[in-house]
Coordinates of C-alpha atoms and ligand atoms in Angstrom, one line a residue:
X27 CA 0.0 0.0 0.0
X28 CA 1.5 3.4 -0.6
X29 CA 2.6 6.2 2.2
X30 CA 3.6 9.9 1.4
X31 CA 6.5 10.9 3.3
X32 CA 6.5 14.7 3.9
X33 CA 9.6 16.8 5.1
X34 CA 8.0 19.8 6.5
X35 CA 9.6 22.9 7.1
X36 CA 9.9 24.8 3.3
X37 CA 7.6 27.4 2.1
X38 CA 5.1 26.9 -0.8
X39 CA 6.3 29.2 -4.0
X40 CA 4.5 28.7 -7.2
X41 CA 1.4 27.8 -9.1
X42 CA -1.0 24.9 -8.5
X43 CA -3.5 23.9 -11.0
X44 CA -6.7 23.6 -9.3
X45 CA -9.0 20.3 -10.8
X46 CA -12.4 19.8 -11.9
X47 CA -14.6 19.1 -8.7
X48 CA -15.0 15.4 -7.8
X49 CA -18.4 16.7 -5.8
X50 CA -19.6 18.0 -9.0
X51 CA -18.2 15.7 -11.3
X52 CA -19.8 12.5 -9.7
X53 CA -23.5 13.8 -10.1
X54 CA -22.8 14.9 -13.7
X55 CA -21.8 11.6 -14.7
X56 CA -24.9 10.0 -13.1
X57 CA -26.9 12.4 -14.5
X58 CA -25.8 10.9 -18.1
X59 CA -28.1 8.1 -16.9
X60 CA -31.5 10.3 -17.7
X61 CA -30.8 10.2 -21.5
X62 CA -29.9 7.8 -24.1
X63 CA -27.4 10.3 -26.0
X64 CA -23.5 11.6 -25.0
X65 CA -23.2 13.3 -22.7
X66 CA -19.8 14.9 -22.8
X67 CA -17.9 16.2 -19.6
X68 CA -14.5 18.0 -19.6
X69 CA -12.4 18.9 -16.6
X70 CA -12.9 15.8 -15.1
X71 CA -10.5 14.9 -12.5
X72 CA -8.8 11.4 -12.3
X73 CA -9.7 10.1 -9.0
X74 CA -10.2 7.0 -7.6
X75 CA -14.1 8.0 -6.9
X76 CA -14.5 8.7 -10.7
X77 CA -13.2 5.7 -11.2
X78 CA -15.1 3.6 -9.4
X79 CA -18.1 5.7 -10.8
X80 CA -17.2 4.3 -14.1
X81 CA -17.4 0.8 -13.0
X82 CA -20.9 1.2 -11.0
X83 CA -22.7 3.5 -14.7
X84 CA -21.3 0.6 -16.7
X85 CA -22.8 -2.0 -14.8
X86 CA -25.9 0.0 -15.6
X87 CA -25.1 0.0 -19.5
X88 CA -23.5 2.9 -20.5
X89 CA -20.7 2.8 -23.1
X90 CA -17.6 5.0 -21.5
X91 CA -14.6 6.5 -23.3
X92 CA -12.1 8.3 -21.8
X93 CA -10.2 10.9 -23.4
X94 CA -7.1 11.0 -21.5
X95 CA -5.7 14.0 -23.4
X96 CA -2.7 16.0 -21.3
X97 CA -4.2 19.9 -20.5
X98 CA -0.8 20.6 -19.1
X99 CA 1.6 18.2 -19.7
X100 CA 3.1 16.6 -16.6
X101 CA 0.6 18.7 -14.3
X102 CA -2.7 17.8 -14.5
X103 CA -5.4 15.3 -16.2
X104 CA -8.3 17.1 -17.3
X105 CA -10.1 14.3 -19.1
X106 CA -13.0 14.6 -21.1
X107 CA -15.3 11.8 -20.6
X108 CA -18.1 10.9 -23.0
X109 CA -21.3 8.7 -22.0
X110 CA -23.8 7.2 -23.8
X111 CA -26.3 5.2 -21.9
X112 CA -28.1 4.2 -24.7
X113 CA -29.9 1.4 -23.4
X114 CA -30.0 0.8 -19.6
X115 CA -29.3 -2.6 -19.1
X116 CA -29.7 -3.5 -15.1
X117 CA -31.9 -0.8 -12.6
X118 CA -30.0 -2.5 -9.8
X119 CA -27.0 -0.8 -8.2
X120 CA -25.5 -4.2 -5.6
X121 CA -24.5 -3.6 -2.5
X122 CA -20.8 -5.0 -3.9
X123 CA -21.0 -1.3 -5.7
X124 CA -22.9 0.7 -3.6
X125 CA -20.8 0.0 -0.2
X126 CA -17.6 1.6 -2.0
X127 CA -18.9 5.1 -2.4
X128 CA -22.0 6.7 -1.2
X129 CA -22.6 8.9 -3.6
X130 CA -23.5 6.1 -6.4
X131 CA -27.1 5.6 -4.4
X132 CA -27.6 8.4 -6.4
X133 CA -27.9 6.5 -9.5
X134 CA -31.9 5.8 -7.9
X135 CA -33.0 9.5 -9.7
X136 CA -32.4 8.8 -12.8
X137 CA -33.1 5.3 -13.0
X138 CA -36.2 5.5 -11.3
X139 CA -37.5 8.6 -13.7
X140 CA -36.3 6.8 -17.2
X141 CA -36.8 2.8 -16.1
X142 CA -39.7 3.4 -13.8
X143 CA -37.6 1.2 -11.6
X144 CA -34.3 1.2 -9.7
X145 CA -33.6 -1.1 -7.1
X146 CA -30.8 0.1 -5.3
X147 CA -28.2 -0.9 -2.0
X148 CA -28.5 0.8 0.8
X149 CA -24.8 2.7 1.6
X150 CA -24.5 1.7 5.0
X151 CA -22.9 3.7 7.9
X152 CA -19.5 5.4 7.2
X153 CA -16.3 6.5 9.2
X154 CA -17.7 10.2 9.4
X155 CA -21.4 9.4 10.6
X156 CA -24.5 7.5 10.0
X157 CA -25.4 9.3 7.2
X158 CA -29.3 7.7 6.4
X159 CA -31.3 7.7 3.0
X160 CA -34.3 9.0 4.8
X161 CA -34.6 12.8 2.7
X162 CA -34.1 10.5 -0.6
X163 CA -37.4 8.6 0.1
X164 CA -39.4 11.1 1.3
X165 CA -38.3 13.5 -1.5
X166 CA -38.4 10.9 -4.2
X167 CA -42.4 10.0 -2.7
X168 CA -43.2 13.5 -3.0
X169 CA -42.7 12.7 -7.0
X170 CA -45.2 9.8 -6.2
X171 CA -42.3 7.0 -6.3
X172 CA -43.7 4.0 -4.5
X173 CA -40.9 2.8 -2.2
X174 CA -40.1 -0.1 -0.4
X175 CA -37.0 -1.2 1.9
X176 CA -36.3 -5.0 1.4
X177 CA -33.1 -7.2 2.9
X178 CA -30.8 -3.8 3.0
X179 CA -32.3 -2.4 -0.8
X180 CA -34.1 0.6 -1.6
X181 CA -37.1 -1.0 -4.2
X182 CA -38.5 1.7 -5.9
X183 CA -40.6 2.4 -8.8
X184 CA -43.0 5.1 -10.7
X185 CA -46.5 4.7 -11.0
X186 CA -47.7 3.7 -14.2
X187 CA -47.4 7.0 -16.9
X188 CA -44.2 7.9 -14.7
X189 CA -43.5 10.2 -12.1
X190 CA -45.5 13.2 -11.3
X191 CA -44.6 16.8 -10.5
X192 CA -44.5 17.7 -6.5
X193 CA -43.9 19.8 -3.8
X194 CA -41.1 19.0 -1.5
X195 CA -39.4 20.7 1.5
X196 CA -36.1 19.3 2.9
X197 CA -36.4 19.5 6.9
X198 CA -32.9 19.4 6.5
X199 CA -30.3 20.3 3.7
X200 CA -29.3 17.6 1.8
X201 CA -26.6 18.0 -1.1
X202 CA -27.3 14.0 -2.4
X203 CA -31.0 14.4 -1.9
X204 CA -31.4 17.8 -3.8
X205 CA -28.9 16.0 -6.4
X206 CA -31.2 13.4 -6.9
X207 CA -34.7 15.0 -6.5
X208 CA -33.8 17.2 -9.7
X209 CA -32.1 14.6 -11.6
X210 CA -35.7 12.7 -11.1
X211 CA -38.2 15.7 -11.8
X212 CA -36.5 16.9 -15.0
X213 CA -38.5 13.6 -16.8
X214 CA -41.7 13.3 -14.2
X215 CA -44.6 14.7 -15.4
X216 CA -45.4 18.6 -14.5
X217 CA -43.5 21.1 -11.8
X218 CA -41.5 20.2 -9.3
X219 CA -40.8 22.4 -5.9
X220 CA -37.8 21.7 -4.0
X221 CA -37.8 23.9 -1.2
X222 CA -35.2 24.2 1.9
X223 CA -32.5 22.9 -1.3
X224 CA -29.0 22.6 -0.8
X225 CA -27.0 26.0 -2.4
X226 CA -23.8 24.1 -2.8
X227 CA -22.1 25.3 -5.8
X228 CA -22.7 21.8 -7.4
X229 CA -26.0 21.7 -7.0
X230 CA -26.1 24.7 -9.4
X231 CA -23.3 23.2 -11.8
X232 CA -25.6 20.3 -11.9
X233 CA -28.9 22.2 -13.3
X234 CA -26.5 24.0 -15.2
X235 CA -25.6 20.6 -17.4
X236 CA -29.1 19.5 -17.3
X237 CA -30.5 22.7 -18.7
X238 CA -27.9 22.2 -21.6
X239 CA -29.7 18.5 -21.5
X240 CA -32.8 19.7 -22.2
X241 CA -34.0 20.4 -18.8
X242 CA -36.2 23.2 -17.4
X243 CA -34.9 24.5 -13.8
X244 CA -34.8 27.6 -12.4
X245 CA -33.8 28.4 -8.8
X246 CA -30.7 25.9 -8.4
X247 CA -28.2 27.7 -6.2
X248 CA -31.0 29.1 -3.9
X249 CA -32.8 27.5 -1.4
X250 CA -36.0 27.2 -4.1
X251 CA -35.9 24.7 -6.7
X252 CA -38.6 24.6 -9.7
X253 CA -38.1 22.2 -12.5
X254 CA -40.4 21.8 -15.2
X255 CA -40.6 18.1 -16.6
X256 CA -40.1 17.2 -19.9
X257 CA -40.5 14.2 -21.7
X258 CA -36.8 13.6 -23.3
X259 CA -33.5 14.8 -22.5
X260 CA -30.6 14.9 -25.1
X261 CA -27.0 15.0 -24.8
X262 CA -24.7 18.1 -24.2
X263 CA -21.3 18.7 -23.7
X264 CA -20.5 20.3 -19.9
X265 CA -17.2 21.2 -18.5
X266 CA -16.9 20.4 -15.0
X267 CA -16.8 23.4 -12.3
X268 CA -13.3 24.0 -10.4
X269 CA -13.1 21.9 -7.2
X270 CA -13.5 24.7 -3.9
X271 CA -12.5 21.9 -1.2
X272 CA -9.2 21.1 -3.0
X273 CA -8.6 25.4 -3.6
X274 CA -9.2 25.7 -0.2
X275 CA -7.2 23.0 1.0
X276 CA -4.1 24.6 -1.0
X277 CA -4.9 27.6 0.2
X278 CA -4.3 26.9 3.9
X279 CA -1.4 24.6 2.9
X280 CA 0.4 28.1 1.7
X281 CA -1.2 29.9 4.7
X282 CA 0.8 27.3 7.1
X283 CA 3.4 27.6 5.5
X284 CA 4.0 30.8 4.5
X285 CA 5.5 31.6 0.6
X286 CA 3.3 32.6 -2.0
X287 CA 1.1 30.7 -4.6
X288 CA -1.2 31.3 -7.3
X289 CA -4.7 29.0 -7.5
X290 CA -5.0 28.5 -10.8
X291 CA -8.4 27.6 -12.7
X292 CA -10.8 28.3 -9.9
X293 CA -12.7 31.5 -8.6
X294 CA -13.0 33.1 -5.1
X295 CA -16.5 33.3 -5.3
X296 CA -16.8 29.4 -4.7
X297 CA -15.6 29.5 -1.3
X298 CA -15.8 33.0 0.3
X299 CA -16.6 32.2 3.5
X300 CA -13.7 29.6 3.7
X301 CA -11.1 32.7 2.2
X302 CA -12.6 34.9 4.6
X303 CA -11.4 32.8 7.4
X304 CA -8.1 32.1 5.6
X305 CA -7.6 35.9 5.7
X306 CA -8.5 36.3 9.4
X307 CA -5.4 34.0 10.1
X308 CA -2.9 36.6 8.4
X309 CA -3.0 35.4 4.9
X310 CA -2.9 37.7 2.2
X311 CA -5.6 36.3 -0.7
X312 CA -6.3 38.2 -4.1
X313 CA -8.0 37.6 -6.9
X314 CA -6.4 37.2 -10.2
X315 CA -7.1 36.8 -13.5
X316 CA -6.5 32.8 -13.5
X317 CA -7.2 32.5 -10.1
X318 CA -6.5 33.5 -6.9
X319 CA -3.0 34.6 -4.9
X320 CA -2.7 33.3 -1.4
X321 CA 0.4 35.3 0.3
X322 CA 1.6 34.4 3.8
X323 CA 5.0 36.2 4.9
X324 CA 6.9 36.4 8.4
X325 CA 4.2 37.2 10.7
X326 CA 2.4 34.0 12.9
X327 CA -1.1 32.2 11.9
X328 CA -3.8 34.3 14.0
X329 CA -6.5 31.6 15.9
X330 CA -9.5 31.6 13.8
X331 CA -13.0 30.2 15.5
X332 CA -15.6 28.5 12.6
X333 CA -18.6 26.4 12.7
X334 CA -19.8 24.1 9.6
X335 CA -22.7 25.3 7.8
X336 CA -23.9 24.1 4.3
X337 CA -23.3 26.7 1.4
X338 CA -23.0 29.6 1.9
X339 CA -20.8 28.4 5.2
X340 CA -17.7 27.0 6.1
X341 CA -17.5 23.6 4.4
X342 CA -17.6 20.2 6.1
X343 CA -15.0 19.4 3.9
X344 CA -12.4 21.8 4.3
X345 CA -13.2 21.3 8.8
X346 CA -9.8 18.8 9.2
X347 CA -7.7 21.2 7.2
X348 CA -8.9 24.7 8.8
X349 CA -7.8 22.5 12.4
X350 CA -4.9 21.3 10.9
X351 CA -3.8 24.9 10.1
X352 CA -5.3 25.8 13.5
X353 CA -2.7 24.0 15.2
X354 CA 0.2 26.5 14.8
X355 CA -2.2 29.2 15.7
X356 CA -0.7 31.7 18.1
X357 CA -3.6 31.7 20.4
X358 CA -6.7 29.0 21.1
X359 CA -9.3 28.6 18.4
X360 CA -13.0 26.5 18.3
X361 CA -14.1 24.5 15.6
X362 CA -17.5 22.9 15.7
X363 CA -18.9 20.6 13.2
X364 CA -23.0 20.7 12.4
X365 CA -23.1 19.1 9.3
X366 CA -21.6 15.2 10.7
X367 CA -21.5 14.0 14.0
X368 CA -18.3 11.9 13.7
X369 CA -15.8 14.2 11.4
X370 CA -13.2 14.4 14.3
X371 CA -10.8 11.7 13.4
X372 CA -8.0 13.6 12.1
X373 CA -7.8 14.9 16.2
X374 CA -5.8 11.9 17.2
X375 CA -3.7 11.6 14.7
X376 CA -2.8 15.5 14.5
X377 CA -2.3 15.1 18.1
X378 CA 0.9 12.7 17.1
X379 CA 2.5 15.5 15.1
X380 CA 2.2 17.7 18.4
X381 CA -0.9 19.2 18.4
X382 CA -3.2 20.4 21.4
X383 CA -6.4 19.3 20.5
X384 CA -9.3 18.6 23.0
X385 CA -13.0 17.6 22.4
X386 CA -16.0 18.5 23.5
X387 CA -19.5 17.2 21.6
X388 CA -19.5 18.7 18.4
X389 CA -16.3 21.4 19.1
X390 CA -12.9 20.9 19.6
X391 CA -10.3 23.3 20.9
X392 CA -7.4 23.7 19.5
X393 CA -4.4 25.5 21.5
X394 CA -1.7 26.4 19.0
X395 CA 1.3 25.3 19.1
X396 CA 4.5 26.8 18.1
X397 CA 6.7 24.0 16.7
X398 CA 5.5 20.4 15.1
X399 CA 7.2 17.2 14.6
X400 CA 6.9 14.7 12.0
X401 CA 5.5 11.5 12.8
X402 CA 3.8 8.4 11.4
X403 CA 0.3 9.2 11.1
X404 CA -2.9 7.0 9.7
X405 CA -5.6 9.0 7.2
X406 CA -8.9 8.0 8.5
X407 CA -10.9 10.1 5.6
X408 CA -10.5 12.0 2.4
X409 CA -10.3 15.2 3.9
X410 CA -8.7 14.4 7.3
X411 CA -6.0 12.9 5.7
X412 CA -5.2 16.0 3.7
X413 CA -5.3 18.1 7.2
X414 CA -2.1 15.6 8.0
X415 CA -0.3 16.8 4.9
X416 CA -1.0 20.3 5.8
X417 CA 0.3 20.2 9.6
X418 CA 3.2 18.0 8.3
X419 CA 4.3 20.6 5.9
X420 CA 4.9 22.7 8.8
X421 CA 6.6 20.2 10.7
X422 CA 10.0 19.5 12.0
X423 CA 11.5 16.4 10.0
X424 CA 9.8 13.7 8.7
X425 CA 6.0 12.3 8.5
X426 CA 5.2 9.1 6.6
X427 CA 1.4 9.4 5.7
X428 CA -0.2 5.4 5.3
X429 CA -3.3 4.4 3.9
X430 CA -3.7 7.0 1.3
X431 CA -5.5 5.3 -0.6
X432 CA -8.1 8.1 1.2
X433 CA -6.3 10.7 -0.6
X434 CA -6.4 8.9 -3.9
X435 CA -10.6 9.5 -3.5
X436 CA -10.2 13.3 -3.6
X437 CA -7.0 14.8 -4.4
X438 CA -5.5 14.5 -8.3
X439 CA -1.9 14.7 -8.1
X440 CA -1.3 15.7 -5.1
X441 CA 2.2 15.0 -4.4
X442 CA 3.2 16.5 -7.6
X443 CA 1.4 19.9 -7.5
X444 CA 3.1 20.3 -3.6
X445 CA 6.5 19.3 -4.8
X446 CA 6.4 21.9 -7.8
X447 CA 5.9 24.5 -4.9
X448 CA 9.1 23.7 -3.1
X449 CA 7.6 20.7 -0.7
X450 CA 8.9 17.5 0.0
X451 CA 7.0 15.1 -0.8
X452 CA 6.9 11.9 -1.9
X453 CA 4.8 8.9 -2.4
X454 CA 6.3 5.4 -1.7
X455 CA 5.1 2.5 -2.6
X456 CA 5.9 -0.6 -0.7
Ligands
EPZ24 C1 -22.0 15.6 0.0 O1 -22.4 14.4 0.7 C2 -20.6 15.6 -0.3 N1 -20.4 14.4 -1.2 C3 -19.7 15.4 0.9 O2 -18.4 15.4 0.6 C4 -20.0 16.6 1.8 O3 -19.3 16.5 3.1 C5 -21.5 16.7 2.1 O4 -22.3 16.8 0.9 C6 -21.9 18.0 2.9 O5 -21.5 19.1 2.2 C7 -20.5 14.5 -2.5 O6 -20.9 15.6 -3.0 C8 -20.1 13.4 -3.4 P1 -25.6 15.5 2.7 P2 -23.9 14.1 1.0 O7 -26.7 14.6 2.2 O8 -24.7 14.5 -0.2 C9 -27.9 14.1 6.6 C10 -16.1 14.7 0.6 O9 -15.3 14.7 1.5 N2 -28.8 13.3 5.8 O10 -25.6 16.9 2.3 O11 -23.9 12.6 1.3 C11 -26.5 13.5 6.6 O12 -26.3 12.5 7.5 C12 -17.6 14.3 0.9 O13 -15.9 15.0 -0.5 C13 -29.9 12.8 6.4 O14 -30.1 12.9 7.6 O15 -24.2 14.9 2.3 C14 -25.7 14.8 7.0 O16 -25.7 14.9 8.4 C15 -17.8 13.6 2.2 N3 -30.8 12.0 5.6 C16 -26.4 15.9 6.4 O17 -27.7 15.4 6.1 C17 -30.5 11.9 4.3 O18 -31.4 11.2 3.6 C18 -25.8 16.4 5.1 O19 -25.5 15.4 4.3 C19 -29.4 12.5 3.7 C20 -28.6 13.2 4.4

């Protein structure tokens, strides 16, 4: 299995190419499902959850081909992808699929609004919390889905003629759920409401591909979603929007360790609230015309207290690396998590690299520290295993990062965009 070993201790200096957003990309590609054209996506990262993606829409039928042409050579993949699920050949997504990645339950939208069927695995529990299928079922009744939960599958299917235009509130945001809820009234009969919708960015990057489908939505981005069915959607071509967590994460990586680096391909207004707290801790961030400049000189990180929200608020997913840039602060800093209720995991293992981390419910405290020191350390998630990388590259001497096949999900080329900045790091295989 491979391990990134990190020697902290240099300043970032240069430009990173931000890629196309896995959180986007993954609902695009199962939104290719709802037609029997090409759809054709560019920008798409090459991830292990794209990947995997793949696998689970061809065991569905669609035909896949991979462009693999070099944007940049030696930098970064941004593949174009085309599919063409021109006849859907199984509604059921197996547990052997499912299990590997939550967001492919989200294959039940489309399935359910072109088949009339889908019969798909529940995704369990996983490490960062319990994360149910309740909004799904509720949402996708509201479209008059008849659903039924048999030996650990979701069963369900459209009344006969298809499903029907409805009104839906979320009593809670959901970014899968208002994913899905679209992706199935774009082909049900009449308007669709989808109130109390998730704002994320991708949400809106989705409608935007759908509308190029065919599809008639207004709203996504705010928390009101109308869609208009219609009967047919065709293919498009879409190009996939830049990925916020990983501009982020970069972004705190340069504010830990100081230097100066331009964010290339991606845009501020993705993740203000996250910049804004960047800034607070003494980082200088700009916009430019590729990007955006994150500048940290001499002076110390300033403690910075955030709580999770969805869009517009601090991101779940950039929580690990905001603590793991929280624990060089020069003072004591909160972070609480709303959004999951087990998302701590990175405490224990940042604790090995010296930090001061205590917990309490849904906050931890984090009293800065002013040196680190490298250490072997375990990724538990995606995103807590980057928040290692970021406190190690501000550590004294060596950290060996294992099990990253974590950061293979959610991080294209990491090792080599850090190392063009003036990092060390390495992957090693054993
Ligand atoms: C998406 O997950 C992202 N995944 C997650 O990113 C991200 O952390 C999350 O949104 C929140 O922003 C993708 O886009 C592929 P939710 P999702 O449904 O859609 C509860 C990463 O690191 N809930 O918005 O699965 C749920 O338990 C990943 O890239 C219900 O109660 O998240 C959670 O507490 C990890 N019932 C909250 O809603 C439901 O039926 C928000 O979850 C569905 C969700």
């Amino acid at each position: 299995m491979d391990r990134i070993r990190i020697v902290g201790g240099n300043q970032l200096q240069g430009v990173i190419p931000i890629s196309g957003a896995k959180n986007a990309a993954l609902p695009l590609m199962i939104a290719s499902l709802l037609t029997d054209d090409t759809l054709t996506l560019e920008n798409v990262p090459h991830l292990a959850d794209v990947e995997q993606l793949i696998r689970i829409l061809g065991n569905h039928g669609a035909d896949i081909s991979v462009n693999g042409r070099r944007e940049r050579q030696g930098e970064s993949y941004a593949r174009t992808i085309h599919f063409t699920s021109r006849n859907i050949v199984s509604t059921t997504a197996p547990y052997e699929l499912v299990s590997k990645m939550r967001a492919s339950f989200w294959v039940i939208g489309p399935l359910l609004a072109r088949e009339g069927k889908a019969r798909v695995s529940l995704p369990g529990g996983c490490a960062i919390g319990t994360r149910p299928v309740d909004l799904f079922i509720e949402g996708l009744a509201a479209l008059g889905a008849n659903i039924e939960i048999d030996g650990g599958y979701v069963n369900a299917t459209a009344p006969e003629g298809g499903l029907t235009g409805g009104r839906y509130v979320f009593p809670k945001v959901s970014v899968g759920a208002t994913h899905v809820l679209m992706m199935a009234a774009t082909l049900a009969n009449g308007m669709t409401v989808i109130g109390n919708a998730a704002r994320e960015p991708e949400v809106a990057d989705l409608a935007k591909c759908l509308n190029a489908m065919g599809a008639k939505i207004t709203g996504a981005g705010t928390g009101t979603i109308t869609i208009e069915g219609v009967r047919s959607l065709s293919g498009a071509r879409h190009r996939v929007l830049p990925d916020r967590i990983e501009t982020g994460t970069y972004a705190m990586a340069v504010a830990m360790t100081g230097g100066d680096v331009i964010l290339e391909d991606t845009e501020a207004s993705l993740l203000d609230t996250a910049l804004e707290a960047i800034r607070r801790t003494g980082a200088e961030i700009s916009e430019t015309n590729s990007g955006i400049r994150v500048v940290r000189n001499g002076a110390g990180i300033r403690p910075v207290d955030i709580v999770t929200d969805p869009f517009p608020g601090f991101p779940t997913d950039l929580q690990a690396q905001f603590m793991g840039l929280m624990t060089k602060s020069s003072g004591v800093s909160h972070i609480t998590e709303t959004i999951f209720e087990n998302r701590f995991m990175h405490v224990q293992e940042l604790a090995r690299l010296g930090a001061k981390i205590s917990l309490s419910g849904q906050t931890a405290k984090i009293e800065g520290v002013s040196r680190l020191k490298g250490a072997p350390v375990m990724a538990t998630d995606l995103r807590a295993s980057v928040s290692l990388v970021i406190a190690a590259l501000a550590a004294e001497g060596e950290t060996m990062v294992s099990r990253v096949y974590h950061l293979d999900r959610g991080f294209e080329r990491l090792e080599e965009k850090l190392t063009r900045c003036g990092a060390h790091v390495e992957r090693v295989s054993d």
